Coordinates of C-alpha atoms and ligand atoms in Angstrom, one line a residue:
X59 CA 136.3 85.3 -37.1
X60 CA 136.0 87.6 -34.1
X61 CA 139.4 88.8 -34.5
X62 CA 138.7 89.6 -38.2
X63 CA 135.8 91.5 -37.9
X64 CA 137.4 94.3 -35.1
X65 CA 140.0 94.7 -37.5
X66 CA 139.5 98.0 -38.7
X67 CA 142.5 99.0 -41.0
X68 CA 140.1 96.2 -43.1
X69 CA 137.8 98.8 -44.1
X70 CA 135.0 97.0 -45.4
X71 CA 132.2 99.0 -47.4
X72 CA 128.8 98.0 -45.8
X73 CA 126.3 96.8 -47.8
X74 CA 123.9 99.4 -47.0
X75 CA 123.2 102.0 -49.9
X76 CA 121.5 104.8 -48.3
X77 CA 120.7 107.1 -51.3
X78 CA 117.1 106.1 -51.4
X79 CA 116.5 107.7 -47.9
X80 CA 115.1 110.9 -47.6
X81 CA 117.4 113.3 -45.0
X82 CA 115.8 116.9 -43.8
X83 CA 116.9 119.7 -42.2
X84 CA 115.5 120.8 -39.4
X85 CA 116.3 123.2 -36.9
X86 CA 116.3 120.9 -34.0
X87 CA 115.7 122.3 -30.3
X88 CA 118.7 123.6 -28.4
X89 CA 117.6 124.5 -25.1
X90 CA 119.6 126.8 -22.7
X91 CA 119.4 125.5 -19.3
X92 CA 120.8 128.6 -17.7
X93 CA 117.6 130.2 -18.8
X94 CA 114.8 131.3 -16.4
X95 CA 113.1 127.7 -14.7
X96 CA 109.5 128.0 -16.2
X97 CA 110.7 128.9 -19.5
X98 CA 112.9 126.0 -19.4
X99 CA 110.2 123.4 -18.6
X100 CA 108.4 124.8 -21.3
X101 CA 110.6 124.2 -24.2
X102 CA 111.6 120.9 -22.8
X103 CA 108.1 119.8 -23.1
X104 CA 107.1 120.9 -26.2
X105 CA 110.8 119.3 -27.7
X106 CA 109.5 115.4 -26.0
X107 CA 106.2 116.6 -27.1
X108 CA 107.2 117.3 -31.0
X109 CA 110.6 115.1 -30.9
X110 CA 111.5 113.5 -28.3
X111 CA 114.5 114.9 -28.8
X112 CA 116.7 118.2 -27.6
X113 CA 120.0 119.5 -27.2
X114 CA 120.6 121.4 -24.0
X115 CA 123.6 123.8 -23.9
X116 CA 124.8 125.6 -20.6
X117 CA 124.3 122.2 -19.1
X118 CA 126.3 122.2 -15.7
X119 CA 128.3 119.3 -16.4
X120 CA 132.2 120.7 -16.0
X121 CA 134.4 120.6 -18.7
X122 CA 137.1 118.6 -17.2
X123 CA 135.1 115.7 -15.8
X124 CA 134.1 115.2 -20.2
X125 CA 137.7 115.8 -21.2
X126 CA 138.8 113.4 -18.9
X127 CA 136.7 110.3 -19.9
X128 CA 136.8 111.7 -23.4
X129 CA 140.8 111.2 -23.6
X130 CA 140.0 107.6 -21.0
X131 CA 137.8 106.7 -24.3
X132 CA 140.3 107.8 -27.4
X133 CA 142.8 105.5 -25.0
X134 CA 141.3 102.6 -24.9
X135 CA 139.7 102.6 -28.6
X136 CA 143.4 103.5 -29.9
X137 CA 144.9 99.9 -28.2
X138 CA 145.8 97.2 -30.0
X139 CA 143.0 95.0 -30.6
X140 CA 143.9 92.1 -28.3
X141 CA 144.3 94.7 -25.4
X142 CA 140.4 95.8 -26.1
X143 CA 139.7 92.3 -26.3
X144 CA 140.3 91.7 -23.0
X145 CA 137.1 93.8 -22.0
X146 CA 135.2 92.1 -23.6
X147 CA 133.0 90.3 -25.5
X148 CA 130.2 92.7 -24.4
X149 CA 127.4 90.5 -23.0
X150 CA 126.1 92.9 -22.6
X151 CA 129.1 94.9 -20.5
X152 CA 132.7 95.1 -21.9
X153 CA 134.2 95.4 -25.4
X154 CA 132.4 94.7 -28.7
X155 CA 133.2 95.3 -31.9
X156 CA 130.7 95.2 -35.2
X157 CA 127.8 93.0 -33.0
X158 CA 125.0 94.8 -31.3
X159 CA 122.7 92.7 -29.1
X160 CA 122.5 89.3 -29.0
X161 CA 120.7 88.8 -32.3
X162 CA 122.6 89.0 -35.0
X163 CA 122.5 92.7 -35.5
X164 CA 125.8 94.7 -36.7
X165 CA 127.3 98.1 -36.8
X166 CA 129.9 100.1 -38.3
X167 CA 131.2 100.7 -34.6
X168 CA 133.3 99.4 -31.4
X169 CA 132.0 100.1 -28.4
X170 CA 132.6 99.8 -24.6
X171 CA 129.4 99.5 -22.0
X172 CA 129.7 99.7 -18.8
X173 CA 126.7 99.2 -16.0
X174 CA 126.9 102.0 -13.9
X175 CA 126.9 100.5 -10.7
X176 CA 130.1 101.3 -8.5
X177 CA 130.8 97.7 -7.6
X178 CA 130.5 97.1 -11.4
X179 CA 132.6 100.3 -12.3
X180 CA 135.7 99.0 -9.8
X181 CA 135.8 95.2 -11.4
X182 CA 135.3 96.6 -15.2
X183 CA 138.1 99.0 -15.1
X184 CA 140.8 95.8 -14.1
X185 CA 140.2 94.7 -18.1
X186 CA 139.8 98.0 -19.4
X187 CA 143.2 100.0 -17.8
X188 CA 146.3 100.1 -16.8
X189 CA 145.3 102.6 -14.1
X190 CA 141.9 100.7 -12.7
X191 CA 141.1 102.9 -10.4
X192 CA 142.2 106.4 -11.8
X193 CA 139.8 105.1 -14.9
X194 CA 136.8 104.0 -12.4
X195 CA 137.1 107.9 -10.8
X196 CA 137.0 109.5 -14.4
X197 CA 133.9 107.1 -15.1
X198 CA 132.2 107.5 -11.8
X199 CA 132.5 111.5 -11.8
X200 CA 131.1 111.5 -15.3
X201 CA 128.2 109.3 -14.2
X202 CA 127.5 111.2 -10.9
X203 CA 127.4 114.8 -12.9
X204 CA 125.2 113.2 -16.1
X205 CA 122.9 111.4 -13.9
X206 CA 122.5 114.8 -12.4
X207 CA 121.9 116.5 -15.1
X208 CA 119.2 113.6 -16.1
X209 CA 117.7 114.3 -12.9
X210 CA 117.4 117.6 -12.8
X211 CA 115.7 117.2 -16.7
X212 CA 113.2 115.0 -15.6
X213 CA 112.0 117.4 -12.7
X214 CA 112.0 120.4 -15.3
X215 CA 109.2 117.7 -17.2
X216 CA 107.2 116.5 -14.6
X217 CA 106.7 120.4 -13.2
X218 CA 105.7 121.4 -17.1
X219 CA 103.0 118.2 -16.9
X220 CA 101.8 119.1 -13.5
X221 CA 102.4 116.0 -12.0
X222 CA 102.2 116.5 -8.3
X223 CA 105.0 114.3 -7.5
X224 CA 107.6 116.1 -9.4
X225 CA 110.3 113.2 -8.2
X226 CA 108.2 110.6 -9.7
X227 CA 110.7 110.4 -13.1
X228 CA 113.9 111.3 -11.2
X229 CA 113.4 108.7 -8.6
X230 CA 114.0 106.2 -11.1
X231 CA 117.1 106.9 -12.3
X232 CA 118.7 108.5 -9.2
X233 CA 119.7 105.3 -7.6
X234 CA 123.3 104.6 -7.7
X235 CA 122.3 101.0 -8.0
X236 CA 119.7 101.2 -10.7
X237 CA 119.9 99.4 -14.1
X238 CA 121.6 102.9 -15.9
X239 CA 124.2 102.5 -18.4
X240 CA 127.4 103.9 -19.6
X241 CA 128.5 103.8 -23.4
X242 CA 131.2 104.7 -25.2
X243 CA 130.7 104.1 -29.3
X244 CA 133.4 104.9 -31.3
X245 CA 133.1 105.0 -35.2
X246 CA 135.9 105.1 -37.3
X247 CA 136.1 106.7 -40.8
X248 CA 134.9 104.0 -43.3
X249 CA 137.1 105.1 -46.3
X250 CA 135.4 106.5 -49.4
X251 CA 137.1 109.0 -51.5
X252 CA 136.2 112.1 -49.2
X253 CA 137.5 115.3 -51.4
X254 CA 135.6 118.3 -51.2
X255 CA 133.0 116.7 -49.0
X256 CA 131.6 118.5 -45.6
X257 CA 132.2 115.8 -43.0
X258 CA 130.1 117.7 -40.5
X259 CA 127.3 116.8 -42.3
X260 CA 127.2 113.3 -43.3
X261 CA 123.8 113.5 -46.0
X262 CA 124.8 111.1 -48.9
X263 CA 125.5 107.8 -49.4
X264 CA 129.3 107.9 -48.9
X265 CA 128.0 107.4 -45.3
X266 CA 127.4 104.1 -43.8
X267 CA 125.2 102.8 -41.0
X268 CA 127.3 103.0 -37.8
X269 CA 124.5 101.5 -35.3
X270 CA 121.0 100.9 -37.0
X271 CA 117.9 102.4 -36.4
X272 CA 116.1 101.8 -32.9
X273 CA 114.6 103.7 -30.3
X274 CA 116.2 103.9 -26.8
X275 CA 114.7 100.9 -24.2
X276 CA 115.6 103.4 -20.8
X277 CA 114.0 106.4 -19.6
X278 CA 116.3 109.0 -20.7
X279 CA 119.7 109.1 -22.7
X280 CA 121.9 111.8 -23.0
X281 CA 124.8 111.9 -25.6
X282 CA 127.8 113.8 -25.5
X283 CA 129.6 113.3 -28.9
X284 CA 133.0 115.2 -30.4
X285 CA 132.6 117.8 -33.1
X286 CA 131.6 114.9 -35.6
X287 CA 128.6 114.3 -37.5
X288 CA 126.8 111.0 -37.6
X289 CA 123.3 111.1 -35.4
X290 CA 120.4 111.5 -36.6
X291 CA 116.9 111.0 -35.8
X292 CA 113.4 110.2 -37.4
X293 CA 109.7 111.4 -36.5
X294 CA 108.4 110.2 -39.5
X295 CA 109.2 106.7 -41.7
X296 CA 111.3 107.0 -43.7
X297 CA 112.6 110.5 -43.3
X298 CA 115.9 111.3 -41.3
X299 CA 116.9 114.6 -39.4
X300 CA 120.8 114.4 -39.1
X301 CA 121.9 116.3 -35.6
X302 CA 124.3 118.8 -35.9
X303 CA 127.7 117.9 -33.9
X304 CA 128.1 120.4 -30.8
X305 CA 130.5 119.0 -28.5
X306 CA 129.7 121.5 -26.0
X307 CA 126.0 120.2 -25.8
X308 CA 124.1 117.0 -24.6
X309 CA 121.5 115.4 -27.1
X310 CA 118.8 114.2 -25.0
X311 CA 116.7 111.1 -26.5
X312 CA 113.0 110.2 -24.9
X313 CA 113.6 106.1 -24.1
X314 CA 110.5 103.9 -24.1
X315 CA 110.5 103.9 -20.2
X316 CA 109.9 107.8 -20.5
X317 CA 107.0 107.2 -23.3
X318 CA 105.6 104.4 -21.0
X319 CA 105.5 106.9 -17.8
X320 CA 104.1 109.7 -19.8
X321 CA 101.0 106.9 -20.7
X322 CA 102.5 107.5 -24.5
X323 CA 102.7 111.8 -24.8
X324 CA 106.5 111.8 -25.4
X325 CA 107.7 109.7 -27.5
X326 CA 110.7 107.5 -27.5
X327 CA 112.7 108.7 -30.9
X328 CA 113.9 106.5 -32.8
X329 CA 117.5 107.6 -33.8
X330 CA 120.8 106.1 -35.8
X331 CA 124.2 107.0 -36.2
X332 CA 126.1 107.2 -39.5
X333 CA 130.1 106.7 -40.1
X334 CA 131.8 109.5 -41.6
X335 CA 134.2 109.3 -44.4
X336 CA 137.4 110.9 -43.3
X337 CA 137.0 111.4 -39.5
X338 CA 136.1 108.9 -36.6
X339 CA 133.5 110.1 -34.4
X340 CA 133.3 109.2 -30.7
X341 CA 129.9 109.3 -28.4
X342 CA 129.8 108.7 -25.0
X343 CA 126.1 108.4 -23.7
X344 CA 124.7 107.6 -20.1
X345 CA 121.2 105.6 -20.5
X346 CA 119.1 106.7 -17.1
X347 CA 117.6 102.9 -16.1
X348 CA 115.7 102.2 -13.2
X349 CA 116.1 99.4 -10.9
X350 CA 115.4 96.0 -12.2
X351 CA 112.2 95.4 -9.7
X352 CA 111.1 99.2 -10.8
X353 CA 107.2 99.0 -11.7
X354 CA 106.5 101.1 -14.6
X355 CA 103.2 103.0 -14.2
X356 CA 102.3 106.3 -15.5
X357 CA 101.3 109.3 -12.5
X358 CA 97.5 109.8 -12.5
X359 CA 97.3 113.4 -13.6
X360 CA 98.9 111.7 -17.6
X361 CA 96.2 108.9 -17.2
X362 CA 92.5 110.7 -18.0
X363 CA 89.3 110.3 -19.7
X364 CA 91.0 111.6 -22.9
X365 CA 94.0 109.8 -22.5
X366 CA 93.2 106.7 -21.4
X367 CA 96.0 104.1 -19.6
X368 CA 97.5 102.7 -22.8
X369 CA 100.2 100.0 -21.0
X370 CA 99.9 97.6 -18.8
X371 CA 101.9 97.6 -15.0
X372 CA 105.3 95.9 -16.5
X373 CA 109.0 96.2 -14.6
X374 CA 112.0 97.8 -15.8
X375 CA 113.6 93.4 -16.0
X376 CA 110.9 92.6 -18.3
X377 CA 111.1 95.8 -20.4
X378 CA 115.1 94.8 -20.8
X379 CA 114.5 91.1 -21.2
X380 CA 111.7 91.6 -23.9
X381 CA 114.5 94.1 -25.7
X382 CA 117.8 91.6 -25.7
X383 CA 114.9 89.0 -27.2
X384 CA 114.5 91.1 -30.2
X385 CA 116.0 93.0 -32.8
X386 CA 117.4 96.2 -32.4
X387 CA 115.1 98.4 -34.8
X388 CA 112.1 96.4 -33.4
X389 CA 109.3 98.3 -31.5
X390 CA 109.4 97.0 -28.5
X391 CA 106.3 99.1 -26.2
X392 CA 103.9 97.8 -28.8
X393 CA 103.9 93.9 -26.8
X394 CA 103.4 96.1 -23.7
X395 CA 100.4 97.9 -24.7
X396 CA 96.4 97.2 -23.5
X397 CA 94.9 95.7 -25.8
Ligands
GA4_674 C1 120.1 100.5 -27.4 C2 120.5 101.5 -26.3 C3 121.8 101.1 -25.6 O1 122.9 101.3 -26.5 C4 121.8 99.6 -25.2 C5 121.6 98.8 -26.5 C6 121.6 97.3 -26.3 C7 123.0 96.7 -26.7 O2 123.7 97.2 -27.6 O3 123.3 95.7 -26.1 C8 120.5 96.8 -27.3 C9 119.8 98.1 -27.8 C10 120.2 99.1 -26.8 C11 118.2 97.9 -27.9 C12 117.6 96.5 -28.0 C13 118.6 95.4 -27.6 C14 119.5 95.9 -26.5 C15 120.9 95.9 -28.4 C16 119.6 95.2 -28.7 C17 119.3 94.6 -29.9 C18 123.0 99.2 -24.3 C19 120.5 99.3 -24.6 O4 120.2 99.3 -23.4 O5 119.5 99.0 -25.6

């Protein structure tokens, strides 16, 4: 059955119809991070504030280190399925194909997650190439210069908030050992007749769900994706925003961890990406985690008389335990609120 299911030239329609879903434009936040500092915090803030959500260009992160594990990616998705196989099944690291979680839901997708940990990098990349350790150098330096750039994010928000301890998000995602994951989705074309259509901007119902509604469990993603269309997010039921493909940019999510630490001002966004007709799209996207032990508590200066605590002390393990126990679109934050 396994077999069946990541066999892709069996392009099966999904049952899905998504023309009774409203889609809007709207110019989403790209922020230019070689701007002046203050400025920068500024529109960062007021993008988690409004959507959780931003695109940062000018970003820092060189060019060669995303080709690389770009082309490492396209490699290992264009093997014959038994090779990818052998990665997996992903439980949760290693090679899935069609199964998200471990609760029955599915995507239009395969999919390769690695935990970021070097140990974990070195042992993964025997199943994944033919060249372990050139792959687990090409995965390492893109970790290194991502979880930099996360870093360096999450200082630009916590000097906008005025927290005094402007570390206090960083800190928990710059461990080497923390809980942070890397993901490489990759969604090819589900076939519908695709003449005259704009594949940049998947808005009908040719387009299929890739990977389902949900909001991002971690602190703080950021997605690199090639020039095709598919994201999208929602602020509001119902309604979906797609995310203009920019290869050249990151798409920065708010995870619940971030919402949690922010005593609920950002908001984790809850996002989905769609297949597109003709051309295969292919994400990679680093999920800053904390350490498994990692208390989540929000800094004082976000916790006042009119913003009163709204969690309770949890960890980062039973933050991820409470998400692999339920679905993926399920809101997860709500068990952890005070009542
Ligand atoms: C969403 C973000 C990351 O892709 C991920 C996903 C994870 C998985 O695919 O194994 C989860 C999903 C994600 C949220 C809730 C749980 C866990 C599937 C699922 C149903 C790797 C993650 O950390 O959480």
């Amino acid at each position: 059955l396994y077999f069946i299911q990541t066999n892709f030239n069996m392009v099966v329609p999904s049952p899905t119809p998504l023309s009774t879903e409203k889609v809007r434009a709207v110019d989403l936040p790209i922020i230019d991070l070689s701007a002046q500092r203050s400025e920068v915090s500024k529109l960062i803030v007021k993008a988690c504030d409004k959507f959780g959500f931003f695109k940062v260009i000018n970003h820092g992160v060189p060019n060669h280190i995303i080709a690389k594990l770009e082309h490492e990616g396209l490699s290992f998705f264009a093997k014959p399925v038994p090779e990818k196989l052998r990665a997996g099944p992903a439980n949760p690291f290693g090679y899935g194909c069609k199964t998200i979680g471990l609760n029955g839901d599915m995507g239009e997708l395969e999919y390769l997650t690695l935990n970021t940990n070097p140990l974990s990098i070195v042992e993964r990349s025997k199943t994944i190439s033919d060249d372990p350790s050139k792959f687990s150098s090409i995965v390492s330096d893109y970790i290194e210069a991502v979880r930099g750039l996360g870093c360096e994010l999450l200082d630009l928000m916590a000097e906008e908030l005025l927290v005094t301890d402007t570390s206090v998000f960083s800190r928990l995602i710059r461990d080497v050992n923390g809980d942070s994951v890397l993901r490489l989705n990759h969604y090819p074309p589900v076939q519908v007749d695709c003449k005259d259509m704009d594949t940049s901007h998947p808005h009908d119902n040719r387009n299929m769900v890739g990977f389902g509604e949900h909001s991002d469990p971690q602190i703080l993603t950021l997605l690199r994706s090639n020039d095709v269309g598919g994201l999208q997010i929602s602020i509001e039921d119902g309604v979906w925003i797609p995310v203009t493909p920019d290869p050249n940019a990151f798409c920065v999510n708010v995870g619940d961890m971030l919402q949690a630490m922010t005593n609920g001002r950002f908001v984790s966004v809850r996002h989905r990406a769609l297949t597109n007709s003709c051309k295969s799209r292919m994400s990679m996207a680093f999920f800053g985690a904390p350490s498994l032990q990692t208390r989540i508590i929000a800094p004082p200066e976000l916790v006042t008389p009119n913003r009163l605590s709204l969690y309770r002390p949890f960890t980062w393990a039973e933050y991820k335990k409470a998400s692999y126990s339920l679905r993926l679109g399920d809101s997860r934050l709500e068990l952890f609120r005070k009542c």
